[in-house]
Amino acid sequence: MPKGLDAMDSTYTFTCYQPLWIKDNQWIRLLEKVGMLDGDNTLVSTMSNWTPLEQFQPEVGDKEWLDAFMVQPQAKYLDLQLCDMSRRRHIERLQYFTNTNTSIGELPPGFRLACEETQLQLMFVNKCVFMLVVQFKIKSTSEADLAQLHQLPLYIRRIMENNKPEGWSSEMKDSACFESRKLIEVITHRTMPQDCVYVSDNTCHIVSDFGSNTDELSIQSAQEIHAEEELDYEDVTPIDGSSNQVFSHFGWSYSTLLGLKESRAKMCLPFMLYLQSFWFLNKFFKSVLLESMNVLSRSITNDELKKRSRMFDTMVLANEWYNIRHSQYKGALKPWQTAAFEGVEQYWGLLASMEDVRRWIQTNKDFIDRKISYNIQAIEQKQSFILFVITLIQMLTIVGFFKDYFDLISYAQVPQIFGFITERHFTAFSLYLPLWLVLINCVFVLYIYRRRIGMFFGKDKGLD
């Protein structure tokens, strides 16, 4: 397309959703302590730099951007806590970085990154996932070539993925991880390792809004963004009437909007934040489940089993709670949002993932409960054997008592009422009674342990 008026003074918006990973043990402790069912926002009241969205006092220029996350009806199902990350300092650092560092490459001619309009916010979403949300704006002049639009998201990704220690992205992510770890410590009342919160490479999702232009070359340029990860351009998701009027594609690492009104484009920001958070929530669940299966494959103590059983009680409740919230959030969307939401659900396999997590949690919990039951049975068997030995000793004591008794008396001391007993019978009775009692004890032992004795002699069945 020739350089000209269509490119003059256009602004292109790129919203980046960067999730922060939490190590399994620390995330489970957070899940146990966060109080998902109380529904209030008191959990961050002791952290002066964390505030619920509705109470957050944004800096100048932030309010309009943050309003997009709370004006929709579904906002009440998107529980957001915001952290004051000294936004101005980070923006100044971005401006310095883009002016002095060329390691990320340069923008195509005619485009510039408007650092002064950059928005960034660390969010704690639904009390389960930390998300660093950064919004960049790139402006064009009459010299800009719209055929280079597909290069803009790649430039933004290079900024976000530049993890060199002296880079802007690294500094910003370190600050976000620090603030997140401090909040986890407040919630769990534990000191956490410095590396318990971290950023994994290539996990940032970028939503590109190319404005209201719908010319053929703009759409072609927007499609090229997805060329490396998605080959089927026909599978686009219409979200504002007909796909002939707008281009909208919600992909794996990139999503692209073109032709939407500004008000409609802003409505996409909250549910993309929600979808990203929910996807990583399922990833957290799966990571914990895999680690648990590795542990359960080894021999662990009964105390550890009980501890894990309580952990899975928490996970069962938490997973069902989040699934209910998912249904509530989806039910509050507008019809055109629902079409896009369900498109992403299907493409990312969220519904299947939800069912997998539910099934694997229950499988783990059932396995732990069975293992605890087996251990209890083994303990009860040991206790039964000990009680049996005690009983056997007591019965032998009784035998000794009878033996001593008959040793102390003579036939002459037998009362006359038992005159039918002869001296020969009395002597035989006093001699053989203890032996009979011992024989009876031996029969009891053989009966109780008949199956083990049968297995000892190589038989499949014991004495029935």
Coordinates of C-alpha atoms in Angstrom, one line a residue:
M1 CA 0.0 0.0 0.0
P2 CA 1.4 3.4 -0.8
K3 CA 2.5 5.6 2.1
G4 CA -0.2 8.2 2.7
L5 CA -3.2 9.5 4.5
D6 CA -4.5 6.2 5.8
A7 CA -1.4 5.8 7.9
M8 CA -1.2 9.4 9.1
D9 CA -1.4 9.9 12.9
S10 CA -2.8 6.4 13.5
T11 CA -2.3 4.8 16.9
Y12 CA -2.0 1.1 17.4
T13 CA -2.6 -0.4 20.8
F14 CA -0.8 -3.6 22.1
T15 CA -1.9 -5.0 25.4
C16 CA 0.4 -7.7 26.9
Y17 CA -0.7 -10.2 29.5
Q18 CA 2.3 -11.6 31.3
P19 CA 1.5 -14.3 33.9
L20 CA 3.8 -14.8 36.9
W21 CA 4.5 -18.4 37.8
I22 CA 4.4 -19.6 41.5
K23 CA 6.2 -22.8 42.5
D24 CA 3.9 -25.6 43.4
N25 CA 4.3 -25.8 47.2
Q26 CA 4.0 -22.0 47.6
W27 CA 0.9 -21.9 45.3
I28 CA -0.8 -24.6 47.4
R29 CA -0.1 -22.7 50.6
L30 CA -1.5 -19.6 48.9
L31 CA -4.6 -21.5 47.8
E32 CA -5.1 -22.9 51.3
K33 CA -4.8 -19.4 53.0
V34 CA -6.4 -17.1 50.5
G35 CA -9.9 -17.6 51.7
M36 CA -11.7 -18.1 48.4
L37 CA -15.1 -18.4 49.8
D38 CA -15.3 -15.3 52.1
G39 CA -15.9 -13.0 49.1
D40 CA -14.3 -9.9 50.6
N41 CA -11.1 -8.0 49.9
T42 CA -9.6 -7.9 53.4
L43 CA -6.8 -10.3 52.5
V44 CA -4.6 -7.4 51.2
S45 CA -5.6 -4.9 53.8
T46 CA -2.2 -5.1 55.5
M47 CA -0.4 -4.4 52.3
S48 CA -0.4 -0.7 51.7
N49 CA 0.5 -1.0 48.0
W50 CA -2.2 -3.6 47.2
T51 CA -5.7 -2.3 46.7
P52 CA -9.0 -3.7 45.3
L53 CA -9.7 -2.3 41.8
E54 CA -12.8 -0.4 42.9
Q55 CA -10.7 1.4 45.6
F56 CA -7.6 2.0 43.5
Q57 CA -6.5 5.6 43.0
P58 CA -4.9 5.6 39.6
E59 CA -2.3 8.1 38.4
V60 CA -3.2 10.7 35.8
G61 CA -3.9 9.0 32.5
D62 CA -4.6 5.6 34.1
K63 CA -8.2 5.9 34.9
E64 CA -9.7 5.4 31.5
W65 CA -7.6 2.4 30.9
L66 CA -8.5 0.7 34.2
D67 CA -12.2 1.6 33.8
A68 CA -12.3 -0.9 31.0
F69 CA -11.8 -3.7 33.6
M70 CA -14.7 -2.7 35.9
V71 CA -17.5 -1.1 33.8
Q72 CA -18.8 -4.3 32.3
P73 CA -21.5 -6.4 34.1
Q74 CA -19.0 -9.3 34.4
A75 CA -16.6 -7.2 36.4
K76 CA -18.0 -8.4 39.7
Y77 CA -16.8 -11.9 38.7
L78 CA -13.3 -10.7 38.0
D79 CA -11.9 -10.0 41.4
L80 CA -8.9 -7.8 40.9
Q81 CA -6.3 -6.5 43.4
L82 CA -3.9 -3.9 42.0
C83 CA -0.4 -3.2 43.1
D84 CA 1.2 0.3 43.0
M85 CA 4.4 -0.6 41.1
S86 CA 5.7 3.0 40.8
R87 CA 4.4 3.2 37.2
R88 CA 6.0 6.5 36.4
R89 CA 9.5 5.2 37.3
H90 CA 9.1 2.2 35.0
I91 CA 7.9 4.4 32.1
E92 CA 10.9 6.7 32.5
R93 CA 13.1 3.6 32.4
L94 CA 11.3 2.4 29.3
Q95 CA 11.9 5.7 27.6
Y96 CA 15.6 5.6 28.5
F97 CA 15.8 2.0 27.3
T98 CA 14.2 2.5 23.9
N99 CA 16.5 5.5 23.3
T100 CA 19.8 3.8 24.2
N101 CA 19.3 0.1 23.7
T102 CA 19.1 -1.3 20.1
S103 CA 19.3 -5.0 21.0
I104 CA 15.6 -5.5 20.4
G105 CA 15.8 -4.1 16.9
E106 CA 14.1 -1.0 15.5
L107 CA 10.6 -0.3 14.5
P108 CA 9.8 0.0 10.8
P109 CA 10.3 3.5 9.4
G110 CA 7.4 5.8 10.1
F111 CA 6.4 4.2 13.5
R112 CA 7.4 5.2 17.0
L113 CA 6.7 3.8 20.5
A114 CA 4.8 6.3 22.6
C115 CA 6.5 5.6 25.9
E116 CA 4.7 8.5 27.6
E117 CA 1.3 6.7 27.0
T118 CA 2.5 3.3 28.2
Q119 CA 0.2 1.8 30.9
L120 CA 1.3 -1.0 33.2
Q121 CA -0.3 -2.7 36.2
L122 CA 0.3 -5.8 38.4
M123 CA -3.0 -7.6 39.0
F124 CA -3.9 -10.4 41.4
V125 CA -6.8 -12.0 39.5
N126 CA -9.5 -14.0 41.3
K127 CA -7.1 -14.5 44.2
C128 CA -5.2 -17.2 42.3
V129 CA -3.0 -15.8 39.5
F130 CA -0.7 -12.8 39.3
M131 CA -0.8 -11.1 35.9
L132 CA 1.4 -8.2 34.8
V133 CA -0.6 -6.2 32.2
V134 CA 1.3 -3.7 30.0
Q135 CA -0.3 -1.6 27.3
F136 CA 1.9 -0.1 24.6
K137 CA 0.9 2.4 22.0
I138 CA 2.7 2.8 18.6
K139 CA 2.0 5.8 16.5
S140 CA 2.5 6.2 12.8
T141 CA 3.1 9.1 10.5
S142 CA 2.4 9.7 6.8
E143 CA 5.6 7.9 6.0
A144 CA 4.5 4.7 7.6
D145 CA 3.8 1.7 5.5
L146 CA 0.8 -0.3 6.6
A147 CA 2.2 -3.4 5.0
Q148 CA 4.6 -3.5 8.0
L149 CA 1.8 -3.7 10.6
H150 CA 2.6 -7.4 11.2
Q151 CA 6.1 -6.4 12.5
L152 CA 4.7 -4.3 15.3
P153 CA 3.6 -7.1 17.7
L154 CA 6.9 -8.8 17.1
Y155 CA 8.7 -5.7 18.2
I156 CA 6.5 -5.5 21.3
R157 CA 7.3 -9.2 22.1
R158 CA 11.0 -8.5 21.8
I159 CA 10.6 -5.8 24.4
M160 CA 8.6 -8.1 26.8
E161 CA 10.9 -11.1 26.3
N162 CA 14.2 -9.2 26.6
N163 CA 15.5 -10.7 29.9
K164 CA 19.0 -9.3 29.9
P165 CA 19.8 -8.1 33.4
E166 CA 20.2 -4.5 32.2
G167 CA 17.0 -4.5 30.2
W168 CA 13.8 -2.7 31.0
S169 CA 11.7 -5.9 30.9
S170 CA 13.9 -7.7 33.3
E171 CA 13.7 -4.9 35.8
M172 CA 10.0 -4.6 35.5
K173 CA 9.4 -8.3 35.9
D174 CA 11.7 -8.5 38.9
S175 CA 9.7 -5.7 40.6
A176 CA 6.5 -7.6 39.8
C177 CA 7.8 -10.8 41.2
F178 CA 9.0 -9.1 44.4
E179 CA 5.7 -7.4 45.1
S180 CA 3.8 -10.7 44.4
R181 CA 6.1 -12.7 46.7
K182 CA 5.5 -10.1 49.5
L183 CA 1.8 -10.5 49.1
I184 CA 2.0 -14.3 49.3
E185 CA 4.0 -13.9 52.5
V186 CA 1.4 -11.7 54.0
I187 CA -1.4 -14.1 53.1
T188 CA 0.4 -17.3 54.1
H189 CA 2.2 -15.9 57.1
R190 CA 5.4 -17.5 55.9
T191 CA 8.7 -16.3 54.5
M192 CA 8.9 -17.4 50.9
P193 CA 12.1 -18.2 48.9
Q194 CA 13.1 -15.4 46.6
D195 CA 12.6 -17.5 43.5
C196 CA 9.1 -18.8 44.5
V197 CA 7.6 -16.3 41.9
Y198 CA 9.1 -16.1 38.5
V199 CA 8.4 -15.4 34.8
S200 CA 8.6 -18.2 32.4
D201 CA 9.8 -17.5 28.8
N202 CA 7.3 -17.2 25.9
T203 CA 4.2 -17.0 28.1
C204 CA 3.2 -13.4 27.2
H205 CA 0.0 -13.0 25.2
I206 CA -0.3 -9.9 23.1
V207 CA -3.7 -8.4 22.0
S208 CA -3.1 -6.1 19.0
D209 CA -5.7 -3.5 18.2
F210 CA -5.1 -1.9 14.8
G211 CA -8.0 0.5 15.0
S212 CA -11.0 1.0 12.7
N213 CA -9.3 0.5 9.3
T214 CA -10.7 -2.5 7.4
D215 CA -8.9 -2.2 4.1
E216 CA -7.7 -5.4 2.5
L217 CA -4.0 -4.8 3.0
S218 CA -4.5 -4.0 6.7
I219 CA -6.4 -7.3 7.1
Q220 CA -3.7 -9.2 5.2
S221 CA -1.0 -7.6 7.4
A222 CA -3.0 -8.5 10.6
Q223 CA -3.3 -12.1 9.4
E224 CA 0.4 -12.4 8.9
I225 CA 0.9 -12.0 12.6
H226 CA -0.4 -15.5 13.1
A227 CA 1.5 -17.1 10.3
E228 CA 4.1 -18.9 12.4
E229 CA 1.7 -20.5 14.9
E230 CA -1.6 -20.8 13.0
L231 CA -2.0 -21.9 9.4
D232 CA -5.8 -21.7 9.0
Y233 CA -6.7 -18.0 8.5
E234 CA -10.3 -18.9 7.7
D235 CA -11.0 -19.7 11.4
V236 CA -11.6 -16.1 12.5
T237 CA -14.0 -15.1 15.2
P238 CA -16.5 -12.4 14.3
I239 CA -17.3 -10.3 17.3
D240 CA -19.0 -7.3 15.8
G241 CA -21.5 -8.6 13.3
S242 CA -19.9 -10.0 10.2
S243 CA -16.3 -11.0 9.7
N244 CA -16.5 -9.0 6.4
Q245 CA -16.7 -5.8 8.5
V246 CA -14.0 -6.6 11.1
F247 CA -11.1 -8.9 11.5
S248 CA -10.8 -10.6 14.9
H249 CA -8.6 -13.5 15.6
F250 CA -7.9 -14.8 19.1
G251 CA -4.9 -17.0 18.8
W252 CA -2.3 -18.8 21.0
S253 CA 0.3 -16.2 21.6
Y254 CA -1.3 -13.3 19.7
S255 CA -4.8 -12.0 19.3
T256 CA -5.6 -9.4 16.7
L257 CA -8.5 -6.9 16.4
L258 CA -9.0 -4.7 13.4
G259 CA -12.1 -2.6 12.5
L260 CA -13.6 -2.5 16.0
K261 CA -14.8 0.7 17.5
E262 CA -12.6 1.9 20.4
S263 CA -15.4 1.2 23.0
R264 CA -15.8 -2.4 21.7
A265 CA -12.0 -3.0 21.6
K266 CA -11.7 -2.0 25.2
M267 CA -14.4 -4.5 26.1
C268 CA -12.1 -7.3 24.9
L269 CA -9.4 -6.4 27.5
P270 CA -11.1 -7.8 30.6
F271 CA -12.3 -11.1 29.2
M272 CA -8.8 -11.7 27.6
L273 CA -7.3 -11.1 31.1
Y274 CA -9.8 -13.5 32.6
L275 CA -9.2 -16.2 29.9
Q276 CA -5.4 -15.9 30.3
S277 CA -5.7 -16.2 34.1
F278 CA -8.0 -19.2 33.9
W279 CA -5.8 -21.0 31.4
F280 CA -2.8 -20.5 33.8
L281 CA -4.9 -21.5 36.8
N282 CA -5.5 -24.9 35.1
K283 CA -1.7 -25.0 34.4
F284 CA -1.0 -24.5 38.1
F285 CA -3.5 -27.3 39.0
K286 CA -1.8 -29.7 36.5
S287 CA 1.7 -28.9 37.7
V288 CA 0.7 -29.6 41.3
L289 CA -1.1 -32.9 40.3
L290 CA 2.0 -34.1 38.3
E291 CA 4.2 -33.4 41.3
S292 CA 1.8 -35.2 43.6
M293 CA 1.7 -38.3 41.4
N294 CA 5.5 -38.4 41.4
V295 CA 5.5 -38.2 45.3
L296 CA 2.7 -40.8 45.6
S297 CA 4.6 -43.3 43.4
R298 CA 7.2 -43.5 46.2
S299 CA 6.7 -44.8 49.8
I300 CA 5.6 -42.0 52.1
T301 CA 4.6 -41.9 55.7
N302 CA 1.0 -41.9 56.9
D303 CA 1.4 -38.4 58.2
E304 CA 2.4 -37.2 54.8
L305 CA -0.6 -39.0 53.3
K306 CA -2.9 -37.2 55.7
K307 CA -1.3 -33.9 54.9
R308 CA -1.8 -34.5 51.1
S309 CA -5.4 -35.6 51.7
R310 CA -6.1 -32.2 53.3
M311 CA -4.3 -30.5 50.4
F312 CA -6.6 -32.3 47.9
D313 CA -9.7 -31.4 50.0
T314 CA -8.6 -27.8 49.4
M315 CA -8.0 -28.4 45.7
V316 CA -11.4 -30.0 45.2
L317 CA -13.2 -27.1 46.8
A318 CA -11.0 -24.5 45.0
N319 CA -11.5 -26.1 41.6
E320 CA -15.3 -26.3 42.0
W321 CA -15.3 -22.7 43.2
Y322 CA -13.4 -21.5 40.2
N323 CA -15.6 -23.5 37.8
I324 CA -18.7 -21.8 39.3
R325 CA -17.0 -18.4 38.9
H326 CA -16.2 -19.3 35.3
S327 CA -19.8 -20.1 34.6
Q328 CA -20.9 -16.9 36.3
Y329 CA -18.4 -14.8 34.3
K330 CA -19.4 -16.3 31.0
G331 CA -23.1 -15.9 31.8
A332 CA -22.6 -12.1 32.3
L333 CA -21.0 -11.5 28.9
K334 CA -22.8 -9.7 26.1
P335 CA -23.7 -12.0 23.1
W336 CA -20.9 -10.7 20.9
Q337 CA -18.4 -11.2 23.8
T338 CA -19.7 -14.7 24.4
A339 CA -19.0 -15.7 20.7
A340 CA -15.4 -14.6 21.1
F341 CA -15.1 -16.1 24.6
E342 CA -16.4 -19.5 23.5
G343 CA -14.1 -19.3 20.4
V344 CA -11.1 -19.0 22.7
E345 CA -12.5 -21.6 25.1
Q346 CA -12.6 -24.1 22.2
Y347 CA -9.3 -23.1 20.7
W348 CA -7.4 -23.3 23.9
G349 CA -9.2 -26.4 25.1
L350 CA -10.3 -24.8 28.3
L351 CA -13.4 -26.9 28.8
A352 CA -11.6 -30.2 28.3
S353 CA -8.8 -28.9 30.6
M354 CA -11.3 -28.0 33.3
E355 CA -12.7 -31.6 33.1
D356 CA -9.3 -33.1 33.1
V357 CA -8.3 -31.2 36.2
R358 CA -11.5 -32.2 38.0
R359 CA -10.9 -35.8 37.1
W360 CA -7.2 -35.9 38.1
I361 CA -7.8 -34.2 41.4
Q362 CA -10.5 -36.7 42.3
T363 CA -8.2 -39.6 41.1
N364 CA -5.4 -38.4 43.3
K365 CA -7.6 -37.9 46.3
D366 CA -9.2 -41.3 45.9
F367 CA -5.7 -42.9 45.6
I368 CA -4.6 -41.1 48.8
D369 CA -7.7 -42.1 50.7
R370 CA -7.3 -45.8 49.6
K371 CA -3.6 -45.7 50.7
I372 CA -4.6 -44.2 54.0
S373 CA -7.2 -46.9 54.4
Y374 CA -4.7 -49.7 53.6
N375 CA -2.3 -48.2 56.2
I376 CA -5.1 -48.1 58.8
Q377 CA -6.0 -51.7 58.0
A378 CA -2.3 -52.7 58.5
I379 CA -2.2 -50.9 61.8
E380 CA -5.4 -52.5 62.9
Q381 CA -4.0 -55.9 62.0
K382 CA -0.9 -55.3 64.1
Q383 CA -3.1 -54.1 66.9
S384 CA -5.3 -57.2 66.6
F385 CA -2.2 -59.4 66.7
I386 CA -0.9 -57.7 69.8
L387 CA -4.3 -58.0 71.5
F388 CA -4.4 -61.7 70.5
V389 CA -0.9 -62.3 72.0
I390 CA -2.0 -60.6 75.2
T391 CA -5.2 -62.7 75.3
L392 CA -3.1 -65.8 74.7
I393 CA -0.8 -64.9 77.5
Q394 CA -3.8 -64.3 79.8
M395 CA -5.2 -67.7 78.8
L396 CA -1.9 -69.4 79.6
T397 CA -1.9 -67.6 82.9
I398 CA -5.3 -69.1 83.6
V399 CA -3.9 -72.5 82.7
G400 CA -1.1 -72.0 85.2
F401 CA -3.6 -70.9 87.8
F402 CA -5.6 -74.1 87.4
K403 CA -2.4 -76.2 87.5
D404 CA -1.2 -74.5 90.7
Y405 CA -4.7 -74.9 92.2
F406 CA -4.8 -78.7 91.6
D407 CA -1.3 -79.1 92.7
L408 CA -2.2 -77.6 96.1
I409 CA -5.3 -79.7 96.8
S410 CA -5.5 -83.5 97.3
Y411 CA -8.4 -86.0 96.6
A412 CA -9.2 -86.0 100.3
Q413 CA -10.1 -82.3 100.0
V414 CA -12.8 -82.8 97.3
P415 CA -16.2 -82.1 98.8
Q416 CA -18.5 -85.0 99.5
I417 CA -21.0 -83.6 97.0
F418 CA -18.6 -84.6 94.3
G419 CA -18.4 -88.2 95.7
F420 CA -18.9 -89.6 92.2
I421 CA -15.4 -88.5 91.3
T422 CA -12.8 -91.2 92.1
E423 CA -9.2 -90.6 93.0
R424 CA -8.1 -91.9 89.7
H425 CA -10.4 -89.5 87.8
F426 CA -9.3 -86.6 89.9
T427 CA -5.6 -87.3 89.2
A428 CA -6.2 -87.6 85.5
F429 CA -8.3 -84.4 85.4
S430 CA -5.7 -82.3 87.3
L431 CA -3.0 -83.7 85.0
Y432 CA -4.7 -83.3 81.6
L433 CA -6.8 -80.1 82.1
P434 CA -3.9 -77.7 81.5
L435 CA -2.9 -79.7 78.4
W436 CA -6.4 -79.4 77.0
L437 CA -6.5 -75.7 77.6
V438 CA -3.1 -75.3 75.8
L439 CA -4.5 -77.4 72.9
I440 CA -7.6 -75.2 72.7
N441 CA -5.4 -72.1 72.5
C442 CA -3.4 -73.7 69.7
V443 CA -6.6 -74.4 67.8
F444 CA -7.6 -70.7 68.1
V445 CA -4.2 -69.7 66.7
L446 CA -4.6 -72.1 63.8
Y447 CA -8.1 -70.8 63.0
I448 CA -7.2 -67.1 63.2
Y449 CA -4.1 -67.5 61.1
R450 CA -5.3 -70.2 58.8
R451 CA -4.9 -68.2 55.6
R452 CA -1.3 -67.2 56.4
I453 CA -0.5 -70.7 57.3
G454 CA -2.0 -71.9 54.0
M455 CA 0.1 -69.4 52.1
F456 CA 3.2 -70.6 54.0
F457 CA 2.7 -74.1 52.8
G458 CA 2.1 -73.0 49.2
K459 CA -1.7 -73.3 49.2
D460 CA -4.0 -70.7 47.5
K461 CA -6.6 -71.0 50.2
G462 CA -6.5 -71.3 53.9
L463 CA -8.7 -73.5 56.1
D464 CA -12.3 -72.4 55.8

